[in-house]
Each structure stands twice: as structure tokens, then as C-alpha cells.
Amino acid sequence: MTGGKKIPHFYWRRLCQIFCFVLFSFLFIKTDYSGADEIAYAVNLLFRIDPLLAATASLAARTFITLMLPALFTLLFTFVLGRFFCGWVCPLGALLDGGHRLVPPVGGKDGVYRNTKYYLLAFLLVAAWFGLPAAGYLDPFSILVRGLTLAVYPAFNALNTTFFTFTYQHGPDWLNSMTEPVYAFLKYTILPFDQKYYDLALLSLFILISVILLERVERRFFCRNLCPLGAMLAVTARFSLLRGIGGSKCGKCRNCREVCRMGAIDEERKISRSDCNLCLDCVAVCPGRKISFAFAGRSEARTPFNLSRRALVSAIGAGVILPFFLKGRSMAVNPDPFLIRPPGALPEDEFLGRCVRCGECMKVCIGNGLQPTFFEAGIEGLFSPKLRGRTGYCEFNCTLCGQVCPTGAIRKLALQEKQRTRIGHAWFDKNRCLPYASGIPCIVCEEHCPTPEKAIKFREAVVLDDNGTEVVLKQPYLVDSLCIGCGICETKCPLPGASAVRVTSAGESRDPDSIIPTTGGTGYLGG
Amino acid sequence: MDRREFLRQISLWSAGITLGVPGFRITGEAVAAERPEAVVSQATGKDYVALVTKVLDPLGGMGKFVRPGDKVVIKPNIGWDRNPEQAANTHPLIVKTLVEQALAAGAGEIKVFDRTCNEERRCYVNSGIKDALDRIKDKKVTYFHPDPRKFIPVDIKRGKAVSRLEIYKDALEADTYINVPIAKHHGLSRLTMGIKNSMGVLGGRRGNMHHDLGQKLADLATVIRPKLTVIDATRILLRNGPQGGDLDDVKVLDTLIASADPVAADAYTTTLFDLIPEDIESTVAAYKMGLGEMNLDAIRIISA
Ligand code: SF4
Ligand code: SF4
């Protein structure tokens, strides 16, 4: 297939991988406020071309999520070209290929776990339908973007800042004249605007690193054995038009089998359409030039699937039954009051079904308010976003999270609508609040309350301070109907440790049952 | 301690050469000598570019405050993610015109910044100040978001309520510091004007300033001493300050107030809100510390 002078095919593949990785990184960095209220780039593109997430989110929502339409194209391309996506496009795959040399293999039995991914896929699809959303834990993009957002990117910034702070504070002028422009340039290009802090930073890093370390066992271990997206593409690729045609009568030569990162070539040098990710390395190493890729007739017999029926049934059974265990927990009737979802979030069940745990919303949140949940939303809610008012707040004029959410788990809200959406409600802890508890003037919370008519107001009161002296000061209180739960009061409260004003999910717009009592009655008696 | 020694300490500290915290003390005599004349100029007009010239003229124009080659800091209020009509931030045109006049007066470099309360980038954009400054195509003018590394602890030796504050290096080092607040309502201090606006050069946890705010602001004013204060009262926020958001809370006055005396500038501006200078704690505290004049009778008010 290759003429003597031609550039070997695998160079093109590498080039494509690098290109896709750079594009992906670019979109990752651009998932940020850009000076305009609207995000200009399709920063969530990666998630919208992911058919696994499209399928599980759609199953959970019981409707096809049109936002994720592009995922169909991925399947279409896979039908034509095979599992090229894994070899040419997937940024996690590129990372694994790139990092492979840093993780020397230990070797092991080949192909033992290969079918795992199919069972996982079956489980995820069925469980999605029955109400256990878990695709985000295994989806490669979710793992990657989450790991980068919550752990790698903030650490990268901290590293740079530490270094350049050191040179700035301790370096002589001539050094600073060199390092400061470099720092400015990095800030302008690849560093985040400011340092962000995240819950579960280490857990998400651990998951990402584990995926990389599995390279020790087998090349592309994750892709071969675990990736449910890979499984989905593999199922489609069984019918692909383009396929590798292996050699036969090769004698002792095993070059192609040795070089194949996916373990796709069997003893007879037949290339499995499900496993081959079209990296084309085999073409390059085959001394006899016996391997080629061609659009062959579809008559060719496919290797049987070889799935264990029992395992498959178990996976499906688990997908049906496990979700029902979620319904018997106390949190099903008493949700965690500190679980505050971003503005525009769908009602909790729907929200969890659609949220693919990609972390895009947490990446874009300029207030650093959105944080991944641990078990507050149950085991199935791990890594879904919540507002943690002490770390950061929801910026009154900002609508970015709804713009980047690839599945519509957070609806895109117009600014006016967003400013009226209550995500929760603030409460004063008068035992800690300075003007109440200590007779010390404060009301920083009132100052920052962003609603045009402030939800925090104050009354003047004469109190005794710690020395028994009478002082006149302003004591804050909340006007329930005005508070939207943005959390800036909790963020800015100057008390050390916990804030004296805290936001809970009470009153959130998305839940009609979450009504805050008013003097007008709760409705039980008044009808 | 004199200004030069103070600046020497700052540069040494920021270069990491000394661990001693720079200290700033002004003695009574120094205050008396430095104390500017209590003259306040006020002007009204719809053309804000002309208005800046008009209000500065009686004080001798910009050239009186900016000498050729000066390092100038112009410190507007860019604290909130609000647009100019909402009167939470200094009007962009006033900022731009002041920068242009400082350039015309021969400033060597002009820096514009504020440490914002809402997200920094949004504040600079939505206030219109980024856009206004982008239109000035001159390398001497820079605006930026404060770099956390450049806040320097300073001993406020005369401070009554605070003894140490973290202050932005550029503000300390400026030859000419021009304070350009907007006048507006504030829940705790009743009004924010010039002296309050200087909080924008502070690092650290600014919320702590709120306990005994008036005195702490006066303490800060012993160190951050603007050569010129221009108070933007083109529109003033009457309620729900300091960020407002409701146009019904805004009153358009088309007025600017300027003075070399920061206390006098605030004292006079207070009257626009139908209050008296004694109502504003920071004004009273600063006056008591000898930082300027607050008695309206003792202030010469020129309506330009
Ligand atoms: S809610 Fe956040 S984590 Fe979940 S899918 Fe949307 S953007 Fe991704
Ligand atoms: S900011 Fe905190 S301590 Fe201060 S008044 Fe508000 S709730 Fe109380």
C-alpha cells in the first residue's frame, strides 16, 4: 500500500492524535469566561460526540437529548471506518499512547479481561434506564476532563505560581526581567485566570492516574478492557466497512502481534474489527507488507462475540436491580440540605440521570462555587456539581454553567431567568453572627448581597458588647422572598471557619415541595 | 519616617532582602506641612469629558498634580459586576479622561486597577472601564488585576484600630495617586466616597475592616494619601449600595467634585445625599487624625 517514499501511515495517525489533543486542550482552556457573557467556542464538543454519554443520558431522560446529536456522527463514522476514534481522536487514548513509555509493562495474560467492557456497557445502559446513573464514572472523557479540572490544572497553576513567586521575591532584578515576562505570557495563554480549589481533587487524580498506571499490565488496558465507550464503538465496528486485512503464512514472524496496542491480532494474524483502533503500526512493521486496510465486502465472516451469557445476564440483572436499592435510603425522602444544585439544574432525579460528571460546569464556574459532591447525593451522585458557598459563590450576572453542560442537566438560562432562579436560601446563625453574638459591627453579607433589592437587610439595635458597653449596631436579617441562594454572603462572611450565614437548598425553584413557610401560612390549612 | 525612607523599605521588602515590615509614620508636624489647602471644586455638566477639565481648572489643572515623568496611579471604583448606568462603579468616561489628562501632563506611566468584590474580569468588562481604557492607545497606560504577590504588609504606626495592612505595591510607590471613587450608598458606612475607595488597594481579608470601619479607613488613609481626589457624582446610588442594580435607586446629578484634600472632598460630597459630614464615621475619624478638613465652613467651595 505504501510507495517507497511515502510518509508511513502511522505518522498521520500520530499527527492526528496530537492535533486532537491540542484541540481538546484548547477547548479545555477556553472553558472559561472570555470577556463576553456567551461562550464563543463549542467547549463541550468532546462530550457531545460521545455516544455512550448520549445513550445513557437519553435513556435516563427517556427522551433523545438533541444536544447530543453529534454523537450519532461518531457512530456513523465508526460504522464506516471502524474503531478509528480510539486510535486517532480520543484524547485519553492519546495520553495513554504518549505516556506509555513512562510506564513500563509488567506483562500478563493477554485478553483475559477483554470482555469486561461489554458487561460494563450493558450494565450502564440498563442501569441508566432504571435510575442509576453511573456512566460518568467510566466514561473516558469524564475521567479525563474531571481529573484535569479538579486536580491537574489547579496543581499546575500552583506549581507555576510558587515558582514565579519565588523568583519574584528572592531573585535579583536581572532574573526577574526574564522570568516575569514568561509568567505573564503563561498567564495570558495556558494558566487559569486564578487559583481554583476543589473537593475530591485527589480522588479524581487517583482515578486518572490509575487508568494510566494500568498501562503496566497491558498497553491500552483501559481501552481494551474497561472503556464502555470503547465497547460501544467496538460493537459498531464489528460491522465497519473499513477493516484491516491480516497476513497469513507468515511463518515465525509475530511483529504485528507484538506491536498491536489493542491486542487485536490473533494467532492466524486475523485482525479483529472490534478491537483494532486503526493505529496502523502493524502495517509499518510487517516485513512482508502483508497487512493492509481496505473497504472490503461485508461478506467476510465476523469472529463470534464470545461473551459469557451468564456474565452478561448478571450485568443486566445488576442494572435492573441495583437502582431499586437507591430508593430505600433515607436521603430519598430527606435530601441533604447542603446539596445546592447550580441554577437551571433539573429536578434531582432527572438531573442525576443526565449529569455525566464531566466537570465542565465546575471548570467554567468563575466563582469557584461549584464543587463535586462526594456522597451527599448518594453513591450515584459522586462528582455531580453542587454549590459550596464557603469556597465560592454563584455570580449574579453569570450564566456559564448552563452554557457548557453538554446534556442539559443544567438548563441554559437567559440572564433574567437565571437571576430569578432560587437555588437555595441563606440562614443566619445568630449564635455566631458578629452583630448578634458579639456586639461587633459587620454586615459584610449585606454589602455583597447582589439582588437589586437586597435580600439581606438590617435593623439597628442597641446591644451590650463583651465589655458591657452599650453599642448601636446593625443586625442583618433575611427577606425570604428575595433570597436566591447565590451564596456570596456565605463566601464573604469574615468569620474564620464556618460562615455565620449559610445557604441550604430550602426554597429551591426546581422542587415545588421545597417551600419556605411564610406568615401567609404554608397552604395546609389555607388550601 | 519620611516618604523616601518608606519607599526604600518597600522596594527592599518586595525584593525579599529584608524581613522587617515597612512601617509608615507621619508625625504631627509632617502632617501640618503636607496638609493641602481645604479647597473643593465642584462642577456640573452633561459632557463628562469637558466636566473633568472644568472641575480641575480651579485647582490648577492636572498639571498641578502630575509632573512630567511621574508614576501615576489612578484608582477608580471597579468593585462590582455592574454596568455604568447602575452607578456602582466609577464612570468609564471619567476614568478615561483623567488618564488622558495625566498623559497630557507628561506622566511617565499610568496604572489603573482595583481589587474587585465580584469576579475581576466581569467587573472590568461590565463597568465599561476596560473598554474605555482599551481605546487609549498609549504604552504608558496599563490596567490590570492586582497580582496577589504584590501586596506588601505595612505597619500603620499611627493606626488606632489597625496596626498592619497589606497594601498593593504600585499604590505605595506612586508619585501621584489619584483617587476616583463614585459616591454611593453603603449599608454599614452610610456612604462610600474617597476614603472608603482606598480599600481597593488592600490585600488579605478585607471583611475584617468592617469592625470599626470608619477608624480603620482613617488609619489606612494615613498611608494611602491621594494627591488628588475626584469624586464621581455624575449618577449617585441612593439605596441598596454599594452595588445597587436597580435603576430606580440611581439619581443622575452630572456632577464632579475634586480636591487635594481627601477629607474635604468627602465632607462636601456628603451633602449631596442630604447628610452632614458628621454622619460619616470615616470622615470624622480622618479629620480627627489631622488628615484633612471636614468643617464645611472652613472649606472653600468653588463652583466651576
Ligand atoms: S452538570 Fe456539570 S458535570 Fe454534569 S454533565 Fe453538566 S456540565 Fe457535566
Ligand atoms: S458577614 Fe457573617 S458575621 Fe458579618 S453580619 Fe453577615 S453573617 Fe454576620
mmCIF file of C-alpha atoms and ligand atoms in Angstrom, chain A residues 428 432-435 442-446 476 489 492-495 499-501, ligand 2:
data_model
loop_
_atom_site.group_PDB
_atom_site.id
_atom_site.type_symbol
_atom_site.label_atom_id
_atom_site.label_comp_id
_atom_site.label_asym_id
_atom_site.label_seq_id
_atom_site.Cartn_x
_atom_site.Cartn_y
_atom_site.Cartn_z
ATOM 1 C CA PHE A 428 -28.285 33.339 59.856
ATOM 2 C CA ARG A 432 -22.076 33.225 65.583
ATOM 3 C CA CYS A 433 -23.016 36.268 63.571
ATOM 4 C CA LEU A 434 -20.917 39.108 64.988
ATOM 5 C CA PRO A 435 -23.561 41.808 65.449
ATOM 6 C CA CYS A 442 -20.083 43.769 60.417
ATOM 7 C CA ILE A 443 -22.804 43.189 57.745
ATOM 8 C CA VAL A 444 -20.321 42.300 55.043
ATOM 9 C CA CYS A 445 -23.036 39.908 53.872
ATOM 10 C CA GLU A 446 -25.475 42.757 53.327
ATOM 11 C CA PRO A 476 -28.710 41.562 59.469
ATOM 12 C CA CYS A 489 -22.857 36.101 51.767
ATOM 13 C CA LYS A 492 -17.593 36.683 52.146
ATOM 14 C CA CYS A 493 -18.596 36.372 55.802
ATOM 15 C CA PRO A 494 -15.375 37.340 57.597
ATOM 16 C CA LEU A 495 -15.705 34.815 60.401
ATOM 17 C CA SER A 499 -19.740 31.273 57.968
ATOM 18 C CA ALA A 500 -22.401 32.763 60.182
ATOM 19 C CA VAL A 501 -24.737 32.835 57.240
HETATM 20 S S1 SF4 C 2 -20.933 38.719 57.271
HETATM 21 FE FE1 SF4 C 2 -21.169 36.998 58.654
HETATM 22 S S2 SF4 C 2 -20.710 37.769 60.715
HETATM 23 FE FE2 SF4 C 2 -20.936 39.538 59.376
HETATM 24 S S3 SF4 C 2 -23.028 40.186 59.701
HETATM 25 FE FE3 SF4 C 2 -23.024 38.819 57.906
HETATM 26 S S4 SF4 C 2 -23.354 36.754 58.693
HETATM 27 FE FE4 SF4 C 2 -22.881 38.062 60.444
#
